[in-house]
Coordinates of C-alpha atoms in Angstrom, one line a residue:
M1 CA -24.3 19.3 0.9
Q2 CA -20.6 20.2 1.3
L3 CA -17.9 18.5 3.3
T4 CA -14.8 20.5 4.2
F5 CA -11.9 18.9 6.1
T6 CA -8.2 18.7 6.5
R7 CA -6.4 17.6 3.3
P8 CA -6.0 13.8 3.5
D9 CA -3.0 11.6 2.8
D10 CA -2.7 8.3 0.9
W11 CA -0.6 5.8 2.9
H12 CA -0.3 3.2 0.1
L13 CA -0.1 4.2 -3.5
H14 CA 1.3 2.9 -6.8
V15 CA 2.2 5.5 -9.5
R16 CA 4.5 3.4 -11.8
D17 CA 7.1 5.2 -13.8
G18 CA 7.9 6.9 -17.1
A19 CA 4.9 7.9 -19.3
G20 CA 2.5 6.0 -17.0
L21 CA 3.6 8.0 -14.0
Q22 CA 3.1 11.3 -15.8
S23 CA -0.4 10.2 -16.7
V24 CA -1.6 9.2 -13.2
I25 CA 0.2 11.3 -10.6
S26 CA -2.1 14.3 -10.9
A27 CA -5.1 12.2 -10.0
T28 CA -3.6 11.7 -6.5
A29 CA -2.1 15.2 -6.2
R30 CA -5.4 16.9 -6.8
C31 CA -6.6 16.1 -3.3
F32 CA -4.0 14.3 -1.3
G33 CA -1.1 16.1 0.5
R34 CA 1.2 13.2 0.7
A35 CA 1.4 9.6 -0.3
I36 CA 3.5 6.6 0.5
I37 CA 4.9 5.4 -2.8
M38 CA 5.3 1.7 -3.4
P39 CA 8.7 0.6 -4.6
N40 CA 7.8 -2.4 -6.8
L41 CA 9.1 -1.0 -10.1
K42 CA 11.1 -3.0 -12.6
P43 CA 13.8 -3.1 -11.4
P44 CA 12.6 -2.4 -7.8
V45 CA 13.6 0.5 -5.6
V46 CA 16.2 -1.1 -3.4
T47 CA 18.6 1.7 -2.4
I48 CA 18.4 5.2 -1.1
A49 CA 19.8 6.4 -4.4
D50 CA 17.0 4.5 -6.2
A51 CA 14.4 6.1 -4.0
L52 CA 15.6 9.6 -4.3
A53 CA 15.9 9.3 -8.1
Y54 CA 12.4 8.0 -8.3
R55 CA 11.2 10.8 -6.0
E56 CA 12.7 13.4 -8.4
R57 CA 10.9 11.7 -11.4
I58 CA 7.6 11.9 -9.5
I59 CA 8.1 15.6 -8.6
A60 CA 9.0 16.4 -12.2
A61 CA 5.7 14.8 -13.3
L62 CA 3.6 16.9 -11.0
P63 CA 1.6 19.9 -12.1
A64 CA 3.7 23.1 -11.7
D65 CA 1.6 24.5 -8.8
S66 CA 1.4 21.2 -6.9
A67 CA 2.5 21.0 -3.3
F68 CA 2.1 17.2 -3.2
Q69 CA 4.9 15.3 -1.3
P70 CA 5.9 11.8 -2.3
L71 CA 7.0 9.7 0.7
M72 CA 9.4 7.1 -0.5
T73 CA 10.0 3.5 0.5
L74 CA 12.7 0.8 0.0
Y75 CA 11.9 -2.6 -1.3
L76 CA 13.1 -5.2 1.2
T77 CA 15.0 -8.1 -0.5
D78 CA 17.1 -10.9 0.7
N79 CA 20.1 -8.7 -0.1
T80 CA 19.1 -5.5 1.7
R81 CA 22.0 -4.2 3.7
I82 CA 22.0 -2.9 7.3
A83 CA 24.0 0.1 5.9
D84 CA 21.0 0.9 3.7
I85 CA 18.8 1.1 6.9
E86 CA 21.4 3.3 8.6
Q87 CA 21.4 5.6 5.6
L88 CA 17.6 5.6 5.5
S89 CA 17.4 6.8 9.1
Q90 CA 19.3 10.0 7.9
T91 CA 17.1 10.5 4.8
P92 CA 13.8 12.1 5.6
E93 CA 12.5 11.7 2.1
V94 CA 12.4 7.9 2.6
V95 CA 10.1 6.9 5.5
A96 CA 9.7 3.1 5.5
V97 CA 10.6 -0.3 4.1
K98 CA 8.2 -2.5 2.2
Y99 CA 8.1 -6.2 2.7
Y100 CA 6.7 -8.3 -0.2
P101 CA 6.8 -12.1 0.3
A102 CA 8.4 -13.2 -3.0
G103 CA 5.7 -13.8 -5.6
A104 CA 2.8 -12.4 -3.6
T105 CA 1.7 -9.7 -6.1
T106 CA 2.7 -7.6 -9.1
N107 CA 6.4 -7.1 -9.4
S108 CA 7.1 -9.0 -6.2
D109 CA 9.5 -11.6 -7.5
A110 CA 12.5 -9.8 -5.8
G111 CA 10.7 -10.0 -2.5
V112 CA 11.9 -11.8 0.7
T113 CA 12.1 -15.6 0.4
D114 CA 12.8 -16.2 4.1
L115 CA 12.7 -13.7 6.9
R116 CA 15.8 -15.2 8.4
N117 CA 17.7 -13.6 5.5
V118 CA 16.8 -10.1 6.8
W119 CA 16.8 -10.6 10.5
G120 CA 19.7 -8.2 11.0
V121 CA 18.0 -5.6 8.8
L122 CA 14.8 -5.9 10.8
E123 CA 16.8 -5.4 14.0
A124 CA 18.3 -2.2 12.5
M125 CA 14.9 -1.0 11.5
Q126 CA 13.6 -1.6 15.0
D127 CA 16.5 0.3 16.6
A128 CA 16.0 3.2 14.2
G129 CA 12.2 3.4 14.5
I130 CA 11.7 2.8 10.8
P131 CA 8.3 1.3 10.0
L132 CA 7.9 -2.0 8.1
L133 CA 5.1 -2.0 5.6
I134 CA 3.8 -5.5 5.0
H135 CA 1.9 -7.2 2.1
G136 CA 0.5 -9.8 4.4
E137 CA -0.1 -12.9 2.4
V138 CA 1.6 -16.3 2.3
T139 CA 2.4 -17.6 -1.2
A140 CA 2.4 -21.4 -0.7
S141 CA 0.3 -23.0 -3.4
S142 CA -1.2 -25.3 -0.8
V143 CA -3.0 -22.4 0.9
D144 CA -6.3 -21.3 -0.5
V145 CA -6.1 -17.8 -2.0
F146 CA -8.9 -16.6 0.3
D147 CA -6.9 -17.8 3.4
R148 CA -3.5 -16.3 2.5
E149 CA -3.9 -13.2 4.7
Y150 CA -5.1 -15.2 7.7
M151 CA -2.2 -17.7 7.4
F152 CA 0.3 -14.9 7.1
I153 CA -0.9 -13.3 10.3
R154 CA -0.9 -16.6 12.2
H155 CA 2.4 -18.1 11.0
I156 CA 4.5 -15.1 10.0
L157 CA 3.3 -11.8 11.4
D158 CA 2.5 -12.9 15.0
P159 CA 6.0 -14.5 15.5
L160 CA 7.6 -11.5 13.8
L161 CA 6.0 -9.0 16.2
E162 CA 7.1 -11.2 19.1
A163 CA 10.7 -11.4 17.8
F164 CA 10.8 -7.6 17.4
P165 CA 8.9 -6.1 20.3
T166 CA 9.3 -2.5 19.3
L167 CA 9.3 -2.7 15.5
K168 CA 6.6 -0.4 14.0
V169 CA 4.5 -2.3 11.5
V170 CA 1.7 -1.4 9.0
L171 CA -0.3 -4.4 7.8
E172 CA -1.4 -3.0 4.4
H173 CA -4.7 -3.2 2.5
I174 CA -6.3 -5.6 5.1
T175 CA -9.2 -7.7 3.8
T176 CA -10.4 -10.0 6.6
S177 CA -12.1 -10.0 10.0
E178 CA -9.0 -11.8 11.3
A179 CA -6.8 -8.9 10.3
V180 CA -9.1 -6.4 11.9
D181 CA -9.2 -8.4 15.2
F182 CA -5.4 -8.9 15.1
V183 CA -4.7 -5.2 14.8
R184 CA -7.3 -4.2 17.4
A185 CA -5.7 -6.7 19.9
G186 CA -2.2 -5.5 19.1
E187 CA 0.0 -2.7 20.5
D188 CA 0.0 0.9 19.3
R189 CA 3.1 0.1 17.1
L190 CA 0.8 -2.0 14.9
A191 CA -1.6 -0.3 12.4
A192 CA -3.4 -1.1 9.1
T193 CA -4.4 0.6 5.9
I194 CA -7.8 0.0 4.3
T195 CA -8.6 0.5 0.7
A196 CA -11.9 2.0 -0.7
H197 CA -12.4 -1.1 -2.9
H198 CA -12.3 -3.5 0.0
L199 CA -14.7 -1.3 1.8
L200 CA -17.1 -1.2 -1.1
M201 CA -17.0 -4.7 -2.6
N202 CA -17.1 -8.3 -1.7
R203 CA -15.9 -11.2 -3.8
N204 CA -19.2 -11.4 -5.7
A205 CA -17.9 -8.3 -7.6
L206 CA -15.3 -10.5 -9.3
F207 CA -18.0 -12.6 -11.0
T208 CA -21.0 -10.3 -11.6
G209 CA -22.1 -10.9 -15.2
G210 CA -19.0 -12.9 -15.8
I211 CA -15.3 -12.6 -14.9
R212 CA -14.5 -8.9 -14.0
P213 CA -10.8 -8.5 -14.5
H214 CA -10.8 -4.9 -13.4
H215 CA -12.1 -6.0 -10.0
Y216 CA -9.1 -8.4 -9.6
C217 CA -6.6 -7.3 -6.9
L218 CA -4.3 -8.8 -4.4
P219 CA -5.3 -9.5 -1.7
V220 CA -8.4 -10.5 -3.5
L221 CA -11.9 -9.4 -2.4
K222 CA -13.4 -11.5 0.4
R223 CA -16.8 -12.5 1.7
E224 CA -19.4 -9.9 2.7
I225 CA -18.8 -10.6 6.4
H226 CA -15.2 -9.5 6.0
R227 CA -16.2 -6.3 4.1
E228 CA -18.7 -5.4 6.9
T229 CA -15.9 -5.8 9.5
L230 CA -13.6 -3.6 7.5
V231 CA -16.2 -0.9 7.4
D232 CA -16.7 -1.1 11.1
A233 CA -13.0 -0.7 11.6
A234 CA -12.8 2.3 9.3
I235 CA -15.6 4.2 11.0
S236 CA -14.7 3.0 14.5
G237 CA -12.5 6.0 15.4
S238 CA -9.6 3.8 16.2
P239 CA -6.3 5.5 15.2
R240 CA -4.9 2.1 14.2
F241 CA -6.8 2.1 10.9
F242 CA -6.3 4.7 8.3
L243 CA -6.6 5.4 4.6
G244 CA -4.4 3.7 2.0
T245 CA -5.9 3.4 -1.5
D246 CA -3.6 0.8 -3.0
S247 CA -4.5 2.5 -6.3
A248 CA -2.6 0.4 -8.9
P249 CA -2.9 1.4 -12.6
H250 CA -2.3 -1.2 -15.3
P251 CA -2.7 -0.9 -19.1
R252 CA -6.1 -2.2 -20.2
Q253 CA -4.6 -5.1 -22.2
A254 CA -2.6 -6.3 -19.2
K255 CA -5.8 -6.5 -17.1
E256 CA -7.9 -8.1 -19.9
S257 CA -5.4 -10.8 -20.9
A258 CA -5.4 -14.5 -20.4
C259 CA -3.4 -13.9 -17.2
G260 CA -4.6 -10.5 -16.1
C261 CA -2.6 -8.6 -13.5
A262 CA -3.8 -7.6 -10.1
G263 CA -4.7 -4.1 -9.1
M264 CA -7.5 -1.5 -9.2
Y265 CA -7.0 2.1 -10.3
S266 CA -9.0 4.2 -7.9
A267 CA -7.0 7.5 -7.7
P268 CA -9.3 9.7 -9.8
I269 CA -12.2 9.1 -7.3
A270 CA -10.5 7.8 -4.2
I271 CA -11.5 10.4 -1.6
E272 CA -15.0 10.5 -3.2
L273 CA -15.4 6.8 -2.7
Y274 CA -14.4 7.0 0.9
A275 CA -16.9 9.7 1.4
E276 CA -19.6 7.5 -0.1
I277 CA -18.8 4.7 2.3
F278 CA -18.8 6.9 5.4
E279 CA -22.0 8.6 4.3
Q280 CA -23.7 5.2 3.9
M281 CA -22.8 4.4 7.5
N282 CA -23.9 7.9 8.8
A283 CA -20.3 8.4 9.8
L284 CA -19.1 11.4 7.8
D285 CA -18.0 13.0 11.0
K286 CA -15.4 10.2 11.3
L287 CA -13.9 10.6 7.8
E288 CA -11.5 13.4 8.5
A289 CA -9.7 11.5 11.3
F290 CA -9.5 8.3 9.2
A291 CA -8.3 10.1 6.1
S292 CA -6.2 13.0 7.5
F293 CA -5.2 12.4 11.1
Y294 CA -4.4 8.8 12.0
G295 CA -1.8 8.2 9.3
P296 CA 0.5 11.2 10.0
D297 CA 0.1 10.6 13.7
F298 CA 1.3 7.0 13.3
Y299 CA 4.3 8.0 11.1
G300 CA 5.2 10.9 13.5
L301 CA 4.6 13.5 10.8
P302 CA 2.6 16.8 11.1
R303 CA -1.0 16.8 9.9
N304 CA -1.7 18.8 6.8
S305 CA -2.7 22.4 7.3
E306 CA -4.7 22.8 4.1
Q307 CA -8.3 21.7 3.5
I308 CA -10.3 20.1 0.8
T309 CA -14.0 20.5 0.0
L310 CA -16.2 17.8 -1.4
Q311 CA -19.6 18.6 -2.9
K312 CA -22.5 16.1 -2.8
T313 CA -23.4 15.9 -6.5
D314 CA -23.8 13.2 -9.1
W315 CA -21.4 13.0 -12.0
T316 CA -20.2 10.4 -14.4
L317 CA -16.7 9.0 -14.3
P318 CA -15.0 8.5 -17.8
E319 CA -14.7 5.0 -19.1
S320 CA -10.9 5.3 -19.3
F321 CA -7.9 7.5 -18.8
N322 CA -4.7 7.9 -20.7
F323 CA -1.8 5.8 -19.3
G324 CA 1.2 6.7 -21.3
E325 CA 0.5 5.3 -24.8
D326 CA -2.2 3.0 -23.4
Q327 CA -5.4 3.3 -21.5
V328 CA -6.2 2.5 -17.9
I329 CA -9.7 1.5 -16.8
P330 CA -10.6 3.1 -13.4
L331 CA -12.7 1.6 -10.7
R332 CA -16.4 2.6 -11.4
A333 CA -15.6 3.3 -15.0
G334 CA -18.6 5.0 -16.7
K335 CA -20.6 4.9 -13.5
T336 CA -22.2 7.7 -11.4
I337 CA -20.1 9.1 -8.6
H338 CA -22.0 10.8 -5.8
W339 CA -19.3 13.1 -4.4
Q340 CA -16.9 15.4 -6.2
L341 CA -13.9 17.3 -5.2
E342 CA -14.8 21.0 -5.4
S343 CA -11.6 22.7 -4.1
A344 CA -8.3 22.0 -2.4
S345 CA -6.4 24.8 -0.7

């Protein structure tokens, strides 16, 4: 069986920097036309100059014949200036601003400590039509880790949308039924990305046969009922849900340490895993819109004109990939993959 459809885009991606960037960027460029690049480097990407310089490093790391386009973002901090937003609105290479609550995930210590500190910036974004991309979790230690997304929606996102009635918002890598219901009930200016790993796995995957550090991500995997709801949303045909892998490579030793970092590296098999999910649900006819149409439509960008072809065939994913001078363990390492990219043109 073959499946040919419009080249997809990845609306949430981490590619790191330096030698690590050079090792992983081709895994995304092989099949995706564009990707929203996350700004949580060390130091973070906080200015237009930072973003454009990072973009040049990404382009320099691409294969010579690649047409892949990185879409850049700014990291929202307590010190982000309205002038940065005004400059962003005149810079087409930078398409959005990313909001990390301080301490919510990897390299998020520079994130926003209190939304009141960026009220003027959000007003400027609303006026300019610039999307706010949100890691939607509270960070209070009193909140159960499995409830962090729900509490964020209830106590922060809902009031934020009310305060800024035309601000475009993407709630990224959603994990719960509450998030799906909230997006469905919202206005067209609100959308969400869904990862392959949250569609494929529930929280049991963290503990099967012992602690599984390579299945640890933030937001963490949730109960099976939430996974099923995410799948229903992805295959629903609603343009408010679209593909965002949140592929996040880390060196093996950083994952397998006493305090392992969060993130799953799915880029080498991302589109193949989405095809597996949609096939399981007899919804392969819905994959193209989810992967290739709804994202650019929300961002006001043209759909890709090229196509990719996936072949239904079993093959074995390597146990690891080079990551600079280290190794990165991919999702499904050493396992059988049931779809394979055959061509992209």
